[in-house]
XYZ file of N, CA, C and O in Angstrom:
868
model
N 0.855 -1.162 0.132
C -0.248 -0.003 -0.172
C 0.383 1.385 0.046
O 0.001 1.493 -0.543
N 1.978 1.494 0.375
C 2.478 2.638 1.261
C 3.694 2.880 -0.418
O 3.601 4.266 -1.148
N 3.891 1.951 -1.408
C 4.883 1.974 -2.386
C 3.417 2.444 -4.050
O 3.610 3.539 -4.577
N 1.999 2.503 -3.103
C 1.122 2.757 -4.026
C 0.260 4.259 -3.699
O -0.261 4.861 -5.059
N 0.236 4.175 -2.152
C 0.098 5.146 -2.161
C 1.157 6.928 -2.274
O 0.710 7.582 -2.899
N 2.492 6.279 -2.568
C 3.468 7.182 -3.156
C 3.286 7.588 -4.922
O 3.316 8.775 -5.166
N 2.682 6.632 -5.574
C 2.792 6.327 -7.100
C 1.280 7.584 -7.022
O 1.637 8.231 -7.761
N 0.393 7.602 -6.917
C -0.637 8.449 -6.114
C 0.016 10.205 -6.125
O -0.382 10.774 -7.032
N 0.136 10.254 -4.822
C 1.030 11.157 -4.212
C 1.971 12.118 -5.784
O 1.560 13.222 -5.992
N 3.037 10.891 -6.360
C 3.558 11.424 -7.291
C 3.143 12.437 -8.744
O 2.481 13.084 -9.027
N 1.372 11.720 -8.625
C 0.443 12.237 -9.366
C -0.378 13.403 -9.695
O -1.326 13.450 -9.780
N -0.161 13.746 -8.145
C -1.409 14.455 -7.614
C -2.185 14.134 -6.973
O -2.901 15.695 -6.439
N -2.261 13.589 -6.532
C -3.368 12.740 -5.527
C -2.999 12.811 -4.130
O -2.318 11.483 -3.428
N -2.523 14.032 -3.225
C -2.045 13.749 -2.149
C -2.439 13.408 -0.794
O -1.802 13.124 0.612
N -3.812 13.263 -1.166
C -4.757 12.408 0.498
C -4.895 11.161 -0.793
O -6.094 11.090 0.476
N -4.412 10.574 -0.913
C -5.159 9.327 -1.572
C -4.710 8.444 -0.389
O -3.725 8.096 0.423
N -5.912 7.492 -0.047
C -5.562 6.832 1.109
C -5.944 5.048 0.452
O -6.956 4.768 -0.682
N -4.938 4.025 0.729
C -5.316 3.453 0.165
C -5.361 2.127 1.427
O -4.788 2.016 2.590
N -6.086 0.853 0.493
C -6.390 0.342 1.906
C -6.864 -1.261 1.244
O -6.338 -1.222 0.375
N -6.313 -2.487 2.022
C -6.556 -3.569 1.549
C -6.969 -4.384 2.212
O -7.492 -3.917 3.595
N -7.837 -5.420 1.194
C -8.667 -6.817 1.801
C -7.815 -8.179 1.691
O -7.535 -8.260 0.133
N -7.388 -8.707 1.735
C -7.701 -9.807 2.506
C -8.583 -11.160 2.638
O -9.486 -11.052 3.539
N -8.558 -12.328 0.940
C -9.346 -13.134 1.609
C -8.758 -14.089 1.288
O -7.891 -14.720 1.017
N -8.994 -15.084 2.612
C -7.861 -16.214 2.269
C -8.947 -17.567 1.743
O -10.305 -17.742 1.642
N -8.255 -18.720 0.214
C -9.013 -18.802 -0.535
C -8.973 -20.112 -0.335
O -8.070 -20.961 0.459
N -9.032 -21.104 -0.546
C -9.005 -22.901 -0.708
C -7.361 -23.055 -1.303
O -6.658 -22.793 -2.184
N -6.638 -23.743 -0.299
C -5.675 -24.450 -0.540
C -4.427 -23.756 -0.180
O -3.549 -23.373 -0.792
N -5.079 -23.354 0.523
C -4.093 -21.830 1.423
C -3.311 -20.418 0.585
O -3.241 -19.928 0.745
N -4.366 -20.785 -0.493
C -3.625 -19.510 -1.391
C -4.878 -18.514 -0.481
O -6.247 -18.043 -0.239
N -4.038 -16.539 -0.881
C -4.252 -15.578 -0.667
C -4.935 -15.131 -1.640
O -4.061 -14.212 -2.292
N -6.394 -14.343 -1.735
C -6.404 -13.047 -2.191
C -5.781 -11.567 -1.959
O -6.358 -11.153 -0.950
N -5.888 -10.556 -2.505
C -5.312 -9.275 -1.547
C -6.721 -8.377 -2.496
O -6.307 -7.919 -3.887
N -6.869 -7.172 -2.108
C -8.180 -6.345 -3.004
C -7.362 -5.359 -2.182
O -7.850 -5.048 -1.304
N -7.288 -4.167 -3.216
C -6.428 -3.266 -3.138
C -7.729 -1.721 -3.183
O -8.114 -1.884 -4.382
N -7.850 -1.158 -2.154
C -9.576 0.088 -1.906
C -8.955 1.056 -1.799
O -8.290 1.479 -1.069
N -8.861 1.905 -3.368
C -8.283 3.117 -3.083
C -9.001 4.518 -3.260
O -10.222 4.451 -4.180
N -8.921 5.517 -2.697
C -9.863 6.536 -2.603
C -8.883 7.572 -3.269
O -7.806 7.923 -1.944
N -8.848 8.147 -4.314
C -7.894 9.100 -4.543
C -8.300 9.988 -3.871
O -7.467 11.099 -3.810
N -8.714 10.572 -3.669
C -9.184 12.028 -3.117
C -8.921 13.083 -3.678
O -9.151 13.007 -4.658
N -9.431 14.292 -3.543
C -9.576 15.272 -4.025
C -7.411 15.734 -4.634
O -6.461 15.900 -4.069
N -8.371 15.724 -6.428
C -6.124 16.155 -6.232
C -6.027 17.345 -5.867
O -6.604 17.992 -6.448
N -4.330 18.038 -6.066
C -3.948 19.400 -5.943
C -3.798 18.900 -7.577
O -3.016 18.395 -8.344
N -4.116 20.603 -8.293
C -4.693 20.742 -9.763
C -3.412 21.835 -10.119
O -3.197 22.931 -9.110
N -2.675 21.953 -11.397
C -2.140 23.277 -10.953
C -2.860 24.205 -11.637
O -3.804 24.374 -13.309
N -2.316 25.849 -11.007
C -3.464 26.487 -11.120
C -3.298 27.649 -11.911
O -3.494 28.079 -13.024
N -1.502 27.535 -12.706
C -0.697 28.867 -13.460
C 0.501 27.749 -13.075
O 1.346 27.221 -12.528
N 1.580 28.455 -15.071
C 2.717 27.333 -14.818
C 3.253 29.142 -15.212
O 2.708 30.117 -16.086
N 4.355 29.455 -14.260
C 5.469 30.517 -14.769
C 6.394 30.084 -15.280
O 7.711 29.183 -14.977
N 7.021 30.687 -16.584
C 8.582 30.507 -17.116
C 9.386 31.861 -16.107
O 8.933 32.781 -17.169
N 10.051 31.634 -15.923
C 11.224 33.533 -15.249
C 12.921 32.754 -16.047
O 13.317 31.721 -16.220
N 12.410 33.418 -17.011
C 14.073 33.498 -17.380
C 13.959 33.244 -18.901
O 15.149 33.313 -19.759
N 12.952 32.747 -19.186
C 12.185 32.822 -20.860
C 11.972 33.827 -21.686
O 11.914 33.664 -22.833
N 11.227 34.765 -20.618
C 10.366 35.875 -21.399
C 11.700 36.826 -23.077
O 11.198 37.010 -23.611
N 12.979 36.766 -22.220
C 13.665 37.414 -24.243
C 14.108 36.858 -24.874
O 15.184 36.548 -25.755
N 14.245 35.049 -24.815
C 14.951 34.350 -24.968
C 13.715 34.233 -26.948
O 12.502 34.045 -26.719
N 14.399 34.549 -28.300
C 13.008 34.076 -29.896
C 13.238 32.791 -29.768
O 13.465 32.400 -31.098
N 12.925 31.938 -29.268
C 11.990 30.659 -29.284
C 11.128 30.660 -29.207
O 9.973 29.798 -28.158
N 10.265 30.551 -30.394
C 8.905 30.617 -30.263
C 8.116 29.033 -29.491
O 6.708 29.192 -29.494
N 8.812 27.959 -30.105
C 8.404 26.847 -30.172
C 9.119 26.215 -28.523
O 8.785 25.615 -28.019
N 9.628 26.946 -27.877
C 10.160 27.024 -25.950
C 9.469 26.035 -25.593
O 9.273 25.429 -24.776
N 8.052 26.971 -25.410
C 7.251 26.745 -24.982
C 5.610 26.524 -24.902
O 5.020 26.238 -25.075
N 5.694 25.543 -25.566
C 5.246 24.613 -26.915
C 4.402 23.352 -26.560
O 5.455 22.654 -26.464
N 3.294 23.039 -26.134
C 2.810 21.607 -26.078
C 3.756 20.982 -25.068
O 4.581 20.032 -25.596
N 4.131 21.174 -24.041
C 4.700 20.832 -23.143
C 4.194 19.738 -22.300
O 2.707 20.298 -22.304
N 4.813 19.025 -21.663
C 3.775 18.030 -20.564
C 3.033 18.246 -19.292
O 1.694 17.621 -19.030
N 3.192 19.393 -18.691
C 2.559 19.690 -17.495
C 1.149 20.902 -18.251
O 2.195 22.295 -19.063
N -0.087 20.228 -18.119
C -0.891 21.151 -18.581
C -1.573 22.040 -16.859
O -2.160 21.350 -16.449
N -1.639 23.081 -17.164
C -2.978 23.583 -16.292
C -4.239 23.277 -15.861
O -4.539 22.932 -17.518
N -4.574 23.000 -14.740
C -6.256 22.246 -14.999
C -5.659 21.099 -14.160
O -6.583 19.794 -14.060
N -4.544 20.256 -15.063
C -4.852 19.028 -14.720
C -3.715 18.975 -12.606
O -3.476 19.771 -12.295
N -4.096 16.979 -12.274
C -3.133 17.466 -11.016
C -1.919 17.727 -11.708
O -1.208 17.911 -12.166
N -1.534 17.991 -9.974
C 0.556 18.089 -10.090
C 0.754 17.150 -9.972
O 1.282 16.690 -9.277
N 1.606 16.835 -11.459
C 2.740 15.705 -11.065
C 3.737 16.054 -11.511
O 4.234 16.847 -12.204
N 4.660 15.678 -10.330
C 6.152 15.232 -10.436
C 6.368 14.364 -11.613
O 7.390 14.970 -12.046
N 5.524 13.294 -11.903
C 6.509 13.313 -13.436
C 6.317 14.148 -14.713
O 7.288 14.479 -15.205
N 5.263 14.780 -14.373
C 5.458 16.125 -15.468
C 5.368 16.855 -15.688
O 5.836 17.466 -17.035
N 5.878 17.336 -14.491
C 7.079 18.348 -14.309
C 8.298 17.966 -14.295
O 9.380 19.123 -14.963
N 9.427 16.803 -13.661
C 10.740 16.943 -14.892
C 10.705 16.497 -15.717
O 11.384 17.084 -16.646
N 9.266 16.256 -16.376
C 9.531 16.043 -18.098
C 9.240 17.177 -19.327
O 10.171 17.679 -19.645
N 8.630 19.047 -17.819
C 8.784 19.349 -18.188
C 10.452 19.977 -18.621
O 10.236 20.837 -19.770
N 10.280 19.869 -17.508
C 12.101 20.147 -17.058
C 13.085 20.312 -18.345
O 13.757 20.889 -19.009
N 12.845 18.262 -18.276
C 13.893 17.961 -19.094
C 13.336 18.513 -20.248
O 14.443 18.217 -21.302
N 12.234 18.702 -20.849
C 12.283 18.841 -23.210
C 12.745 20.420 -22.643
O 12.488 21.188 -23.771
N 12.563 21.436 -21.737
C 12.865 22.792 -21.777
C 14.280 22.744 -21.947
O 14.541 23.360 -22.881
N 15.171 21.940 -20.784
C 16.625 21.872 -21.440
C 17.095 21.595 -22.982
O 18.129 21.228 -22.841
N 16.070 20.095 -22.629
C 16.462 19.685 -24.378
C 16.445 20.603 -25.014
O 17.175 20.830 -26.625
N 15.126 21.465 -25.284
C 15.112 21.957 -26.596
C 16.288 23.602 -26.739
O 16.472 23.790 -27.881
N 16.358 23.983 -25.115
C 17.188 24.940 -25.553
C 18.743 24.540 -25.798
O 19.404 25.279 -26.920
N 19.406 23.049 -25.674
C 20.665 22.358 -25.755
C 20.261 22.243 -27.487
O 21.123 22.405 -27.741
N 19.453 22.622 -28.443
C 18.923 22.195 -29.932
C 18.832 23.245 -30.337
O 19.069 23.195 -31.472
N 19.153 24.564 -29.663
C 19.142 25.628 -30.293
C 20.112 25.935 -29.877
O 20.566 27.958 -29.531
N 21.245 25.640 -29.471
C 22.653 26.455 -28.958
C 23.255 27.182 -27.882
O 24.069 27.030 -27.184
N 22.317 26.300 -26.479
C 22.229 26.804 -24.962
C 21.876 25.247 -25.082
O 21.953 24.709 -23.939
N 24.028 25.566 -24.822
C 25.145 24.027 -24.478
C 24.623 23.831 -22.812
O 24.346 22.607 -22.448
N 24.283 25.202 -22.237
C 24.340 24.493 -20.944
C 23.778 25.608 -20.188
O 23.519 25.761 -19.109
N 22.333 24.975 -20.879
C 21.474 25.236 -20.012
C 20.303 24.787 -19.455
O 21.294 23.829 -18.612
N 20.454 25.459 -17.640
C 19.560 24.642 -16.954
C 17.833 24.714 -17.015
O 17.446 26.162 -16.860
N 17.521 24.090 -15.993
C 15.860 24.459 -15.456
C 15.211 23.927 -14.549
O 15.607 22.638 -14.375
N 15.630 24.823 -13.135
C 14.679 24.159 -12.352
C 13.145 24.739 -11.874
O 12.636 24.772 -12.879
N 13.134 23.260 -11.334
C 11.758 23.325 -11.616
C 10.940 23.674 -9.742
O 11.572 22.999 -8.737
N 9.945 24.533 -9.407
C 9.610 24.397 -8.039
C 7.873 24.604 -7.810
O 7.017 24.793 -9.351
N 7.106 24.607 -7.379
C 5.849 25.029 -6.402
C 5.406 25.186 -5.771
O 6.362 24.694 -4.405
N 4.371 25.695 -5.486
C 3.903 26.523 -4.067
C 2.606 26.341 -4.307
O 1.934 26.711 -5.030
N 2.142 26.241 -3.451
C 0.478 25.735 -2.582
C 0.565 26.578 -1.436
O 0.636 26.641 -0.559
N -1.026 27.799 -1.652
C -0.744 28.857 -0.494
C -2.066 27.739 -0.241
O -2.497 26.835 0.319
N -2.235 28.411 1.884
C -2.443 27.675 2.939
C -4.004 27.877 2.606
O -5.050 26.685 3.243
N -4.475 29.048 1.630
C -5.881 29.586 1.594
C -6.148 28.717 0.966
O -7.894 28.414 1.024
N -5.575 28.093 -0.415
C -6.557 26.790 -1.613
C -5.298 25.708 -1.443
O -4.579 25.997 -2.554
N -5.654 24.863 -0.449
C -4.310 23.128 -1.011
C -4.490 22.861 -1.813
O -4.093 21.386 -2.110
N -5.177 22.739 -2.939
C -6.223 22.204 -4.270
C -5.421 22.748 -4.820
O -5.477 22.612 -6.200
N -4.554 24.000 -4.982
C -4.620 24.624 -6.635
C -3.042 25.186 -5.991
O -2.359 25.632 -5.154
N -1.758 24.646 -7.075
C -0.368 24.924 -7.223
C -0.584 25.639 -8.289
O -0.565 25.297 -9.614
N 1.015 26.530 -7.866
C 1.549 27.318 -9.028
C 2.734 27.281 -9.310
O 3.876 26.606 -8.169
N 3.565 25.953 -10.480
C 4.214 25.660 -10.988
C 5.247 27.335 -11.691
O 5.005 27.811 -12.448
N 6.447 26.990 -10.899
C 7.311 27.939 -11.760
C 8.801 27.409 -12.403
O 9.190 25.779 -11.329
N 8.782 27.303 -13.159
C 10.080 26.897 -13.881
C 11.451 27.875 -13.978
O 10.675 29.288 -14.797
N 12.354 27.838 -13.523
C 13.607 29.258 -13.755
C 14.211 28.341 -14.466
O 15.150 27.372 -14.702
N 14.527 29.425 -15.726
C 15.333 28.805 -16.913
C 16.289 29.802 -16.911
O 16.840 31.101 -16.880
N 17.823 29.241 -16.692
C 19.143 30.148 -16.972
C 19.683 29.188 -18.313
O 19.961 27.948 -18.384
N 19.651 30.319 -19.348
C 20.046 29.300 -20.721
C 20.898 29.421 -20.727
O 22.427 29.027 -21.503
N 22.347 30.676 -20.284
C 23.563 30.976 -20.676
C 23.914 31.274 -21.409
O 22.594 31.918 -22.839
N 24.887 31.539 -22.034
C 25.881 32.556 -23.635
C 25.042 31.077 -24.449
O 25.295 29.848 -24.484
N 24.794 31.662 -25.521
C 24.243 31.292 -26.901
C 25.989 30.430 -27.848
O 26.954 31.148 -27.536
N 26.210 29.157 -27.630
C 27.629 28.311 -27.565
C 27.482 28.088 -29.337
O 26.512 27.608 -29.572
N 28.651 28.206 -29.645
C 29.136 27.504 -30.944
C 30.160 26.304 -30.460
O 30.754 26.037 -29.903
N 30.227 25.606 -31.830
C 31.129 24.730 -31.374
C 32.317 24.993 -31.652
O 32.995 25.814 -32.712
N 33.011 24.567 -30.916
C 35.325 24.939 -31.175
C 35.583 23.570 -31.870
O 35.309 23.471 -32.566
N 37.581 23.416 -31.424
C 37.691 22.718 -31.428
C 37.289 21.113 -32.337
O 36.398 20.513 -31.176
N 36.997 20.454 -33.325
C 36.210 19.573 -33.582
C 37.429 18.855 -33.943
O 37.477 18.206 -35.104
N 37.834 17.822 -32.796
C 39.060 16.541 -33.444
C 38.893 15.616 -33.578
O 37.769 14.842 -32.950
N 39.360 14.600 -34.417
C 38.999 13.359 -34.833
C 40.465 11.754 -34.624
O 41.520 12.350 -34.562
N 39.834 11.131 -33.964
C 41.007 10.130 -32.800
C 40.051 8.219 -33.698
O 39.052 8.405 -33.349
N 41.323 8.229 -34.080
C 41.206 6.678 -34.557
C 40.837 6.588 -35.835
O 41.081 5.628 -36.276
N 40.385 7.047 -36.965
C 40.617 7.003 -37.716
C 41.609 6.629 -38.501
O 43.045 6.509 -38.057
N 41.713 5.414 -39.375
C 42.792 4.645 -39.263
C 42.974 4.912 -41.503
O 43.534 5.693 -42.161
N 41.888 4.216 -42.344
C 41.632 3.801 -43.831
C 40.622 5.371 -43.814
O 40.815 5.704 -45.289
N 40.078 5.495 -42.852
C 39.555 7.235 -43.024
C 40.294 7.383 -43.183
O 40.804 7.904 -41.263
N 39.846 8.782 -43.724
C 40.915 10.381 -43.570
C 39.854 11.278 -42.336
O 39.176 10.926 -42.703
N 40.849 12.250 -41.863
C 39.891 13.036 -41.021
C 39.166 14.024 -41.735
O 37.845 13.617 -40.955
N 39.456 13.972 -42.952
C 38.677 14.679 -43.821
C 37.162 14.398 -43.914
O 36.444 15.451 -43.994
N 37.032 13.003 -43.952
C 35.777 12.448 -44.296
C 35.381 12.471 -42.917
O 33.531 12.295 -43.151
N 35.505 12.052 -42.769
C 35.039 12.378 -41.229
C 34.058 13.205 -40.744
O 32.863 13.484 -40.921
N 35.470 14.385 -40.919
C 34.740 15.711 -40.240
C 33.555 15.961 -41.900
O 32.800 16.678 -41.673
N 33.040 15.811 -43.085
C 32.454 15.777 -44.468
C 31.023 14.870 -43.170
O 30.218 15.726 -44.067
N 31.228 13.896 -43.352
C 29.908 13.213 -42.576
C 29.159 14.053 -41.270
O 28.200 13.943 -41.448
N 29.921 14.699 -40.351
C 29.250 15.119 -39.588
C 28.767 16.115 -39.571
O 27.379 16.017 -38.620
N 28.908 16.989 -40.843
C 27.720 18.401 -41.205
C 27.732 19.273 -40.508
O 26.065 19.713 -40.289
N 28.482 19.042 -39.338
C 28.642 20.681 -38.733
C 30.263 20.944 -38.625
O 31.182 20.161 -38.551
N 30.444 22.342 -38.225
C 31.551 22.567 -38.577
C 31.912 23.243 -37.579
O 31.165 24.145 -36.297
N 32.837 24.087 -37.145
C 33.943 24.555 -35.692
C 33.555 26.368 -36.435
O 33.016 26.633 -36.866
N 32.686 26.946 -35.345
C 31.954 28.416 -35.493
C 30.396 27.941 -35.599
O 29.175 28.901 -35.699
N 30.043 26.896 -35.886
C 28.572 26.299 -36.574
C 27.288 27.119 -34.787
O 28.409 26.799 -33.923
N 26.535 27.286 -34.458
C 25.908 26.902 -33.737
C 25.948 25.949 -33.019
O 25.064 24.915 -33.597
N 25.649 25.268 -31.851
C 25.888 24.093 -30.992
C 24.492 23.293 -30.668
O 23.425 24.295 -30.766
N 24.162 22.588 -31.453
C 22.472 21.745 -31.639
C 23.420 20.427 -30.820
O 23.329 19.505 -31.589
N 22.409 20.241 -30.450
C 22.637 19.134 -29.433
C 22.564 17.488 -29.873
O 22.699 16.626 -30.447
N 21.111 17.846 -30.750
C 20.693 16.613 -31.869
C 21.558 16.323 -32.843
O 21.640 15.297 -33.058
N 22.478 17.769 -33.269
C 23.425 17.299 -34.234
C 24.040 16.764 -34.045
O 24.658 15.904 -34.762
N 24.750 16.399 -33.088
C 25.541 15.102 -32.188
C 25.173 14.091 -32.070
O 26.132 12.717 -32.737
N 24.061 13.921 -32.489
C 23.552 12.780 -32.044
C 23.226 11.649 -33.538
O 24.348 10.905 -33.396
N 22.621 12.691 -34.114
C 22.491 12.791 -35.726
C 24.013 11.981 -36.253
O 24.381 11.032 -37.428
N 24.973 12.590 -36.048
C 26.471 12.678 -36.598
C 26.882 11.722 -36.517
O 27.711 10.408 -37.085
N 26.556 11.347 -35.226
C 27.100 9.634 -34.144
C 26.635 8.333 -35.560
O 27.039 7.478 -35.994
N 25.251 8.926 -35.024
C 24.525 7.300 -36.179
C 25.340 7.851 -37.991
O 24.850 6.692 -37.941
N 25.073 8.968 -38.046
C 25.652 8.652 -39.798
C 27.075 8.195 -39.360
O 27.832 6.896 -41.204
N 27.988 8.332 -38.636
C 29.340 7.280 -38.562
C 29.788 6.096 -38.418
O 29.937 5.563 -39.053
N 28.296 5.678 -37.740
C 28.337 4.290 -37.486
C 27.385 3.053 -38.567
O 27.699 2.537 -38.651
N 26.853 4.206 -39.343
C 25.984 4.044 -40.589
C 27.957 3.866 -42.140
O 26.803 2.894 -42.588
N 28.423 3.813 -42.227
C 28.882 4.309 -42.526
C 30.330 2.010 -42.115
O 30.741 1.908 -41.352
N 29.815 1.730 -43.490
C 30.377 0.092 -43.442
C 31.650 -0.306 -42.517
O 31.780 -1.502 -41.929
N 32.828 0.180 -43.363
C 33.742 0.554 -42.179
C 34.079 0.924 -40.731
O 34.902 0.285 -39.916
N 32.915 1.336 -40.287
C 32.540 2.067 -38.755
C 32.866 1.065 -37.460
O 31.050 0.499 -38.220
N 33.883 0.091 -36.851
C 33.054 -0.338 -36.037
C 31.944 -0.010 -34.848
O 30.754 -0.567 -34.058
N 32.709 1.248 -34.438
C 32.049 1.668 -32.998
C 32.131 3.185 -33.457
O 33.546 4.032 -33.890
N 31.760 4.230 -32.665
C 31.505 5.969 -32.996
C 31.104 6.657 -32.237
O 30.552 6.925 -31.521
N 32.086 7.222 -31.703
C 31.031 7.989 -30.325
C 31.358 9.913 -30.889
O 32.333 10.420 -31.086
N 30.707 10.876 -30.555
C 30.801 12.062 -30.562
C 30.245 12.889 -29.481
O 29.276 13.123 -29.196
N 30.896 13.605 -28.878
C 31.217 13.713 -27.465
C 31.889 15.270 -27.361
O 32.682 16.266 -27.455
N 30.730 16.084 -26.978
C 31.142 17.611 -26.417
C 31.593 17.564 -24.846
O 31.578 16.972 -23.688
N 32.745 18.319 -25.024
C 33.253 19.262 -23.467
C 32.634 20.315 -23.232
O 33.174 21.355 -23.486
N 31.899 20.344 -22.417
C 31.405 21.360 -21.851
C 31.599 21.711 -19.852
O 31.230 22.873 -19.798
N 32.091 20.692 -20.103
C 33.484 21.610 -18.881
C 34.629 22.675 -18.759
O 35.613 23.501 -18.263
N 35.794 22.991 -20.519
C 36.051 23.549 -20.732
C 36.725 24.393 -21.480
O 35.081 24.364 -21.963
N 36.897 25.813 -21.744
C 36.849 26.370 -22.232
C 36.204 27.695 -22.007
O 35.594 27.561 -20.819
N 35.437 28.436 -22.399
C 35.008 29.521 -22.279
C 33.261 29.368 -22.547
O 33.291 27.949 -23.394
N 32.142 29.538 -21.718
C 30.671 28.939 -21.817
C 30.665 29.419 -23.374
O 29.283 28.356 -23.106
N 31.053 30.008 -24.312
C 30.241 30.326 -25.239
C 31.326 29.108 -26.357
O 30.216 29.555 -27.701
N 31.896 28.395 -26.268
C 32.835 27.832 -26.918
C 32.665 26.313 -26.607
O 32.949 26.057 -25.458
N 32.719 25.011 -27.234
C 32.276 24.221 -27.500
C 32.827 22.679 -27.797
O 32.411 22.642 -29.044
N 33.672 22.670 -26.903
C 35.222 21.646 -28.129
C 34.101 20.284 -28.519
O 33.866 19.686 -27.434
N 34.444 19.426 -29.582
C 34.343 18.049 -29.622
C 34.722 17.123 -29.519
O 35.125 17.608 -30.782
N 34.691 16.670 -29.694
C 36.040 14.828 -29.434
C 35.115 14.056 -30.483
O 34.380 13.253 -30.038
N 35.425 13.478 -31.368
C 34.763 12.192 -32.190
C 36.409 11.094 -32.341
O 37.114 11.916 -32.459
N 35.905 9.643 -32.107
C 36.844 8.906 -32.002
C 35.919 8.051 -32.538
O 34.858 7.467 -32.070
N 36.181 7.284 -33.326
C 36.000 6.447 -34.854
C 37.556 4.848 -34.319
O 38.188 4.970 -34.233
N 36.484 3.541 -34.179
C 36.876 2.571 -35.016
C 36.447 1.887 -35.574
O 35.634 1.380 -35.724
N 37.553 1.353 -36.695
C 36.781 0.990 -37.433
C 37.243 -0.758 -36.936
O 37.847 -1.649 -36.628
N 36.660 -1.228 -38.746
C 36.021 -2.692 -37.610
C 36.967 -3.615 -39.271
O 37.767 -3.074 -39.861
N 37.340 -4.760 -39.614
C 37.932 -6.003 -40.237
C 37.214 -5.492 -41.219
O 36.095 -5.829 -42.149
N 37.703 -4.600 -42.546
C 37.634 -3.950 -43.561
C 37.021 -5.732 -44.619
O 36.374 -5.702 -45.344
N 37.943 -6.609 -44.173
C 36.712 -8.134 -44.935
C 35.864 -8.302 -44.157
O 35.474 -9.555 -44.442
N 35.153 -8.015 -43.307
C 34.114 -8.434 -42.142
C 33.136 -7.340 -42.631
O 32.288 -6.689 -41.486
N 33.038 -6.418 -43.431
C 31.779 -4.808 -43.522
C 30.668 -5.255 -43.659
O 30.578 -6.639 -44.050
N 29.891 -4.528 -42.959
C 28.128 -5.332 -43.172
C 28.039 -5.315 -44.927
O 28.808 -4.537 -45.288
N 27.487 -5.935 -45.711
C 26.898 -5.848 -46.530
C 25.914 -7.382 -47.080
O 25.887 -8.092 -46.486
N 25.728 -6.689 -48.425
C 24.925 -8.177 -48.651
C 26.127 -8.813 -49.077
O 26.772 -8.627 -49.884
N 25.413 -10.496 -49.408
C 25.534 -11.163 -49.998
C 26.623 -11.853 -49.061
O 27.275 -13.547 -49.710
N 27.067 -11.201 -48.273
C 28.623 -12.199 -47.847
C 28.543 -11.964 -46.001
O 27.507 -12.596 -45.056
N 30.094 -12.250 -45.381
C 30.032 -12.173 -44.100
C 29.770 -11.195 -43.237
O 30.266 -10.010 -43.672
N 28.910 -10.769 -42.316
C 28.223 -9.757 -41.500
C 29.526 -9.875 -40.955
O 30.163 -10.305 -40.389
N 29.389 -8.107 -40.097
C 30.462 -7.832 -39.037
C 29.741 -8.976 -37.573
O 30.926 -8.656 -36.347
N 29.167 -9.572 -37.478
C 28.489 -10.433 -36.783
C 29.015 -12.030 -37.292
O 28.684 -12.786 -36.274
N 29.657 -12.037 -38.494
C 30.493 -13.515 -38.720
C 28.712 -14.743 -38.411
O 29.666 -15.547 -38.101
N 28.393 -13.863 -39.528
C 27.347 -14.924 -39.773
C 26.732 -14.936 -41.205
O 27.449 -13.424 -42.705
N 26.521 -15.537 -42.198
C 26.283 -16.451 -43.453
C 24.747 -14.531 -43.713
O 23.530 -15.227 -43.352
N 24.844 -13.624 -44.313
C 23.611 -12.799 -44.763
C 22.793 -13.808 -46.244
O 23.508 -13.931 -47.251
N 21.769 -14.343 -45.840
C 21.073 -14.766 -46.884
C 19.298 -13.889 -46.949
O 19.133 -13.348 -46.486
């Protein structure tokens, strides 16, 4: 019952009451029934976004998980915080931070005001892009595959796409594209690219031995 009560509380039903009924059946078996009284939920009365007013990002606050009028769900609040941080990182704000909080007035214990404090940090650009591990592939080939260059606006989604494109090359067995967010000025993000080639005789392809050493038929 405790875990079930926590489950409801995390979703805004702070007064949920859980009880159980047990029934002893034949052959020593027992059935358990959970009796749930959700109670009145705390609902989101309003949502404030502090620090996002001056950002020219029209889609930043669109279709967020937390909605006004919905129960005060910690899961939805966390999802909204993570969505904001991800959207900012995809628009050049590599070191963006988002904090969430809420307050419930004593006069109205079933209405919550939720606040997201948005600290975007400076607009960032890619710094030096280093390439390690290439052998048959040249560094210029790897850099062309990335489809971003030093000086371009930083976008976290581009790093994921670049890693997928590198791994899509038949000669590549593993690839990582890692931003360095801990060093240098806040407006510059160096990127380290590491690739490991597979055995050229076992490259992925139709009609032959694949990289997992099985015959493709």
